[in-house]
């Protein structure tokens, strides 16, 4: 039973990142750890997102821990229930659940120069720790736009990530606001049951065919019985996805892939006006890549209207589009994404001088190698800034970071947990390199507005190089890049602060 008290490491969040960090630390012999989880079970994203059609969009063999292969995936792209089960079973196999304090929300964490520890205030009391790992998830806090009149709407309103399964959609008039990765999944799932579906689309998306299929029994048999087969499959899937990543760094190559997206649009949408509305005006990959075989056919059904504009206001039970048109609906479902670069931990984590991450970042999150933050001793962030890709599995990024985290924690332990944070100038140089390299990638040069860009218009999300390079960079902890407050008599870590 994990109670408030002192731990070597406190991990915030029990999704794949927190679970992965706990497994890594445990393997290193760091067992005095607490995982704080505000929810009542494991799984993060895959616990919260129960919307119809929810599934991963990179192949499952790749969207899983390399050290915990699952030969039983039923589909090439597994659905949410199966992914959630996989995460729970992996956590159980490594006895992670024993370290979790459920229903415990981290409210505020501050480094104390006096005690050289993190003071972590939660809904269950105060934890202290020599190191903290923020594994709170970039895709955790739903983003609902501030639409005038929304609070006066008389019908049902929810965000896809908190799907209201008690609300019966059958026969209802439904407005869907937003056309991101999840809308592409749930729109085809609900279209056959609703009476009317009004899809508000600010930007048309590139949608590629999804090569999904049931995994044949023979393939599962091979995965179970033939040593190395799972690793081989993973490598193939990795290489294919990496090919796409190469294109994202050399956007001229994407013209070929765009032809595939365009061909699917032409084949599945015969209405010329609808096709025009669904044709993107930017380069594929500039926004997160989407895959679906059923999205365009769903939008072509007579009960669906695509409105190629934003929602301007809600008036009573009417949704008013930016074009001025009013439609009466019974329910509004937001498909509008998450607070990603304005991440909630930004206002909850403080340095020794009481300055928050948000104060440091001023709207543009940065971290050394996306993992450690100048001025924040012995603190690490998983799936942090500048590590996102538009193509491969979050597990690839995470495992590279866990490698680094393990070495960083070992180093801290070998120094008797001395406060240690990246040198500000090293962090700044790393981020300058990232920004320079991003300029020619499709993320920056593709001609779109995406969630990769922060409030300052800067790309704080993407890694501009190959994931091989990411793995190499993170495979060696570079102690020289860090300032270490070794002097035990000193109670100050001001020298660690930029
Ligand atoms: C619907 C969806 C589909 C996705 N599909 C893919 C995919 O196909 N491929 C891919 O590579 N990536 C995908 N992602 C992105 C990413 O892989 C997942 O979001 C992944 O689960 C991230 O894991 P995580 O552990 O970092 O965060 P999360 O899974 O979000 O877990 C974070 C945990 O932290 C907890 N938490 C947050 N704040 C606090 C706090 N203050 N105190 C205590 N607990 C807190 C949350 O309750 C949550 O359990 C998807 C994301 C979404 C939303």
Short mmCIF file of N, CA, C and O and ligand atoms in Angstrom, two decimals, residues 12-18 36-39 41 43-49 51 54-58 63 104-107 135-140 160 182 185 288 338 345 348 382-383 392-395, ligand 1:
data_model
loop_
_atom_site.label_atom_id
_atom_site.label_comp_id
_atom_site.label_asym_id
_atom_site.label_seq_id
_atom_site.Cartn_x
_atom_site.Cartn_y
_atom_site.Cartn_z
N UNK A 12 4.70 10.51 -11.50
CA UNK A 12 3.34 11.04 -11.61
C UNK A 12 2.70 10.48 -12.87
O UNK A 12 3.12 10.79 -13.99
N UNK A 13 1.70 9.60 -12.70
CA UNK A 13 1.00 9.04 -13.85
C UNK A 13 1.28 7.55 -14.02
O UNK A 13 2.43 7.12 -13.94
N UNK A 14 0.21 6.80 -14.24
CA UNK A 14 0.35 5.35 -14.40
C UNK A 14 -0.18 4.90 -15.76
O UNK A 14 -0.92 3.92 -15.87
N UNK A 15 0.21 5.66 -16.80
CA UNK A 15 -0.01 5.19 -18.17
C UNK A 15 1.23 4.41 -18.59
O UNK A 15 2.03 4.00 -17.74
N UNK A 16 1.41 4.26 -19.89
CA UNK A 16 2.56 3.46 -20.35
C UNK A 16 3.88 4.07 -19.88
O UNK A 16 4.83 3.36 -19.59
N UNK A 17 3.94 5.42 -19.78
CA UNK A 17 5.20 6.06 -19.39
C UNK A 17 5.53 5.77 -17.93
O UNK A 17 6.66 5.39 -17.60
N UNK A 18 4.55 5.97 -17.06
CA UNK A 18 4.79 5.73 -15.63
C UNK A 18 5.08 4.26 -15.36
O UNK A 18 5.97 3.92 -14.57
N UNK A 36 2.00 8.02 -8.48
CA UNK A 36 0.77 8.72 -8.13
C UNK A 36 -0.14 8.73 -9.35
O UNK A 36 0.27 9.19 -10.42
N UNK A 37 -1.34 8.25 -9.18
CA UNK A 37 -2.27 8.18 -10.31
C UNK A 37 -3.61 8.75 -9.88
O UNK A 37 -4.23 8.25 -8.94
N UNK A 38 -4.04 9.79 -10.59
CA UNK A 38 -5.30 10.42 -10.19
C UNK A 38 -6.52 9.55 -10.52
O UNK A 38 -7.55 9.66 -9.85
N UNK A 39 -6.38 8.68 -11.51
CA UNK A 39 -7.47 7.78 -11.85
C UNK A 39 -7.53 6.60 -10.91
O UNK A 39 -6.72 6.48 -9.99
N UNK A 41 -7.43 3.36 -12.02
CA UNK A 41 -6.81 2.16 -12.59
C UNK A 41 -5.66 2.57 -13.51
O UNK A 41 -5.45 3.76 -13.76
N UNK A 43 -3.30 2.60 -17.08
CA UNK A 43 -3.56 2.62 -18.53
C UNK A 43 -3.64 3.99 -19.16
O UNK A 43 -3.54 4.11 -20.38
N UNK A 44 -3.87 5.05 -18.35
CA UNK A 44 -3.87 6.41 -18.91
C UNK A 44 -4.81 6.55 -20.10
O UNK A 44 -6.01 6.27 -20.01
N UNK A 45 -4.25 6.95 -21.22
CA UNK A 45 -5.00 7.11 -22.48
C UNK A 45 -5.94 5.94 -22.74
O UNK A 45 -7.09 6.11 -23.13
N UNK A 46 -5.42 4.73 -22.50
CA UNK A 46 -6.16 3.53 -22.91
C UNK A 46 -7.17 3.11 -21.87
O UNK A 46 -7.97 2.21 -22.10
N UNK A 47 -7.16 3.77 -20.74
CA UNK A 47 -8.25 3.64 -19.74
C UNK A 47 -9.32 4.68 -20.06
O UNK A 47 -10.52 4.39 -20.01
N UNK A 48 -8.88 5.90 -20.41
CA UNK A 48 -9.83 7.01 -20.57
C UNK A 48 -10.57 7.02 -21.90
O UNK A 48 -11.71 7.46 -21.98
N UNK A 49 -9.89 6.60 -22.95
CA UNK A 49 -10.49 6.72 -24.29
C UNK A 49 -11.25 5.45 -24.67
O UNK A 49 -10.67 4.51 -25.19
N UNK A 51 -14.08 5.61 -26.55
CA UNK A 51 -15.03 5.99 -27.61
C UNK A 51 -15.13 4.88 -28.68
O UNK A 51 -14.18 4.10 -28.87
N UNK A 54 -12.12 3.35 -31.09
CA UNK A 54 -10.79 3.73 -30.59
C UNK A 54 -9.78 2.60 -30.82
O UNK A 54 -10.02 1.46 -30.41
N UNK A 55 -8.68 2.92 -31.45
CA UNK A 55 -7.64 1.93 -31.76
C UNK A 55 -6.33 2.66 -31.96
O UNK A 55 -6.30 3.89 -32.11
N UNK A 56 -5.24 1.92 -31.97
CA UNK A 56 -3.96 2.58 -32.24
C UNK A 56 -3.80 2.79 -33.75
O UNK A 56 -4.47 2.13 -34.55
N UNK A 57 -2.92 3.71 -34.11
CA UNK A 57 -2.71 3.95 -35.54
C UNK A 57 -1.26 3.72 -35.96
O UNK A 57 -0.84 4.17 -37.02
N UNK A 58 -0.51 3.02 -35.10
CA UNK A 58 0.71 2.37 -35.60
C UNK A 58 0.53 0.89 -35.26
O UNK A 58 -0.19 0.55 -34.31
N UNK A 63 3.48 -0.80 -31.32
CA UNK A 63 2.86 -0.02 -30.24
C UNK A 63 2.76 -0.90 -29.00
O UNK A 63 1.68 -1.27 -28.52
N UNK A 104 -4.97 9.50 -6.52
CA UNK A 104 -4.05 10.45 -5.90
C UNK A 104 -3.57 11.43 -6.96
O UNK A 104 -2.73 11.09 -7.80
N UNK A 105 -4.09 12.63 -6.91
CA UNK A 105 -3.70 13.62 -7.91
C UNK A 105 -2.56 14.49 -7.39
O UNK A 105 -2.64 15.01 -6.27
N UNK A 106 -1.52 14.62 -8.19
CA UNK A 106 -0.44 15.54 -7.83
C UNK A 106 -0.96 16.96 -8.07
O UNK A 106 -1.38 17.29 -9.18
N UNK A 107 -0.94 17.77 -7.01
CA UNK A 107 -1.46 19.13 -7.12
C UNK A 107 -0.34 20.13 -7.33
O UNK A 107 -0.49 21.09 -8.07
N UNK A 135 5.13 11.70 -15.70
CA UNK A 135 4.64 10.78 -16.74
C UNK A 135 3.14 11.01 -16.89
O UNK A 135 2.35 10.08 -16.98
N UNK A 136 2.79 12.30 -16.91
CA UNK A 136 1.37 12.68 -16.85
C UNK A 136 0.68 12.69 -18.21
O UNK A 136 -0.52 12.91 -18.29
N UNK A 137 1.45 12.44 -19.27
CA UNK A 137 0.83 12.24 -20.57
C UNK A 137 0.52 13.51 -21.33
O UNK A 137 -0.26 14.33 -20.86
N UNK A 138 1.07 13.65 -22.53
CA UNK A 138 0.74 14.85 -23.33
C UNK A 138 -0.71 14.85 -23.81
O UNK A 138 -1.25 15.89 -24.13
N UNK A 139 -1.31 13.66 -23.90
CA UNK A 139 -2.68 13.56 -24.44
C UNK A 139 -3.65 13.19 -23.32
O UNK A 139 -4.48 12.31 -23.47
N UNK A 140 -3.52 13.88 -22.19
CA UNK A 140 -4.36 13.49 -21.05
C UNK A 140 -5.50 14.45 -20.76
O UNK A 140 -6.60 14.03 -20.40
N UNK A 160 -14.62 13.52 -26.83
CA UNK A 160 -14.51 12.09 -27.18
C UNK A 160 -13.73 11.29 -26.15
O UNK A 160 -13.96 10.10 -25.95
N UNK A 182 -8.93 11.09 -33.60
CA UNK A 182 -10.00 10.33 -32.94
C UNK A 182 -11.33 10.49 -33.66
O UNK A 182 -12.09 9.52 -33.78
N UNK A 185 -11.82 8.13 -36.22
CA UNK A 185 -12.18 6.79 -35.74
C UNK A 185 -13.64 6.70 -35.29
O UNK A 185 -14.33 5.74 -35.58
N UNK A 288 -0.77 15.56 -37.75
CA UNK A 288 -0.62 14.14 -37.49
C UNK A 288 -1.30 13.33 -38.59
O UNK A 288 -2.43 13.59 -38.97
N UNK A 338 -6.27 17.75 -27.20
CA UNK A 338 -5.82 17.81 -25.80
C UNK A 338 -4.95 19.05 -25.57
O UNK A 338 -4.46 19.65 -26.52
N UNK A 345 0.98 19.98 -16.20
CA UNK A 345 2.04 19.95 -15.19
C UNK A 345 2.84 21.26 -15.17
O UNK A 345 3.51 21.57 -14.20
N UNK A 348 2.11 23.19 -12.27
CA UNK A 348 2.10 22.46 -11.00
C UNK A 348 3.48 22.10 -10.48
O UNK A 348 3.62 21.63 -9.36
N UNK A 382 8.61 12.47 -19.22
CA UNK A 382 8.54 11.43 -20.25
C UNK A 382 7.57 11.85 -21.35
O UNK A 382 6.55 12.48 -21.07
N UNK A 383 7.90 11.46 -22.57
CA UNK A 383 7.23 11.96 -23.78
C UNK A 383 7.20 13.49 -23.71
O UNK A 383 6.17 14.12 -23.90
N UNK A 392 5.95 7.44 -35.87
CA UNK A 392 6.22 6.15 -35.23
C UNK A 392 5.54 6.02 -33.87
O UNK A 392 4.82 6.91 -33.42
N UNK A 393 5.83 4.91 -33.20
CA UNK A 393 5.15 4.57 -31.95
C UNK A 393 5.71 5.35 -30.77
O UNK A 393 6.93 5.49 -30.62
N UNK A 394 4.81 5.80 -29.90
CA UNK A 394 5.25 6.48 -28.67
C UNK A 394 6.13 5.56 -27.83
O UNK A 394 6.98 6.04 -27.08
N UNK A 395 5.96 4.25 -27.97
CA UNK A 395 6.80 3.31 -27.20
C UNK A 395 8.26 3.42 -27.60
O UNK A 395 9.15 3.20 -26.79
C1 LIG B 1 -6.90 8.17 -28.37
C2 LIG B 1 -5.41 8.14 -28.49
C3 LIG B 1 -4.82 7.24 -29.36
C4 LIG B 1 -3.43 7.21 -29.47
N1 LIG B 1 -2.88 6.34 -30.35
C5 LIG B 1 -1.55 6.32 -30.50
C6 LIG B 1 -0.95 5.45 -31.47
O1 LIG B 1 -1.60 4.72 -32.18
N2 LIG B 1 0.40 5.49 -31.59
C7 LIG B 1 1.18 6.29 -30.82
O2 LIG B 1 2.39 6.26 -30.93
N3 LIG B 1 0.64 7.12 -29.89
C8 LIG B 1 -0.70 7.16 -29.73
N4 LIG B 1 -1.24 7.99 -28.80
C9 LIG B 1 -0.35 8.84 -27.98
C10 LIG B 1 0.33 8.10 -26.79
O3 LIG B 1 0.90 6.90 -27.23
C11 LIG B 1 -0.66 7.78 -25.68
O4 LIG B 1 -1.30 8.93 -25.23
C12 LIG B 1 0.07 7.11 -24.50
O5 LIG B 1 -0.88 6.45 -23.73
C13 LIG B 1 0.85 8.11 -23.64
O6 LIG B 1 1.24 7.46 -22.47
P1 LIG B 1 1.60 8.24 -21.13
O7 LIG B 1 1.75 7.22 -20.07
O8 LIG B 1 2.73 9.15 -21.39
O9 LIG B 1 0.34 9.17 -20.86
P2 LIG B 1 -1.14 8.77 -20.48
O10 LIG B 1 -1.53 7.49 -21.11
O11 LIG B 1 -1.97 9.97 -20.77
O12 LIG B 1 -1.08 8.54 -18.92
C14 LIG B 1 -0.87 9.62 -18.04
C15 LIG B 1 -1.44 9.27 -16.69
O13 LIG B 1 -1.12 10.30 -15.77
C16 LIG B 1 -2.23 10.55 -14.95
N5 LIG B 1 -2.10 11.93 -14.45
C17 LIG B 1 -2.07 13.07 -15.18
N6 LIG B 1 -1.92 14.14 -14.39
C18 LIG B 1 -1.82 13.67 -13.12
C19 LIG B 1 -1.66 14.30 -11.87
N7 LIG B 1 -1.54 15.62 -11.73
N8 LIG B 1 -1.62 13.51 -10.75
C20 LIG B 1 -1.73 12.15 -10.86
N9 LIG B 1 -1.92 11.51 -12.04
C21 LIG B 1 -1.95 12.26 -13.16
C22 LIG B 1 -3.43 10.34 -15.85
O14 LIG B 1 -4.60 10.05 -15.13
C23 LIG B 1 -2.96 9.16 -16.70
O15 LIG B 1 -3.35 7.93 -16.14
C24 LIG B 1 -2.62 8.07 -28.68
C25 LIG B 1 -3.24 8.98 -27.83
C26 LIG B 1 -4.61 9.03 -27.74
C27 LIG B 1 -5.24 10.03 -26.83
#
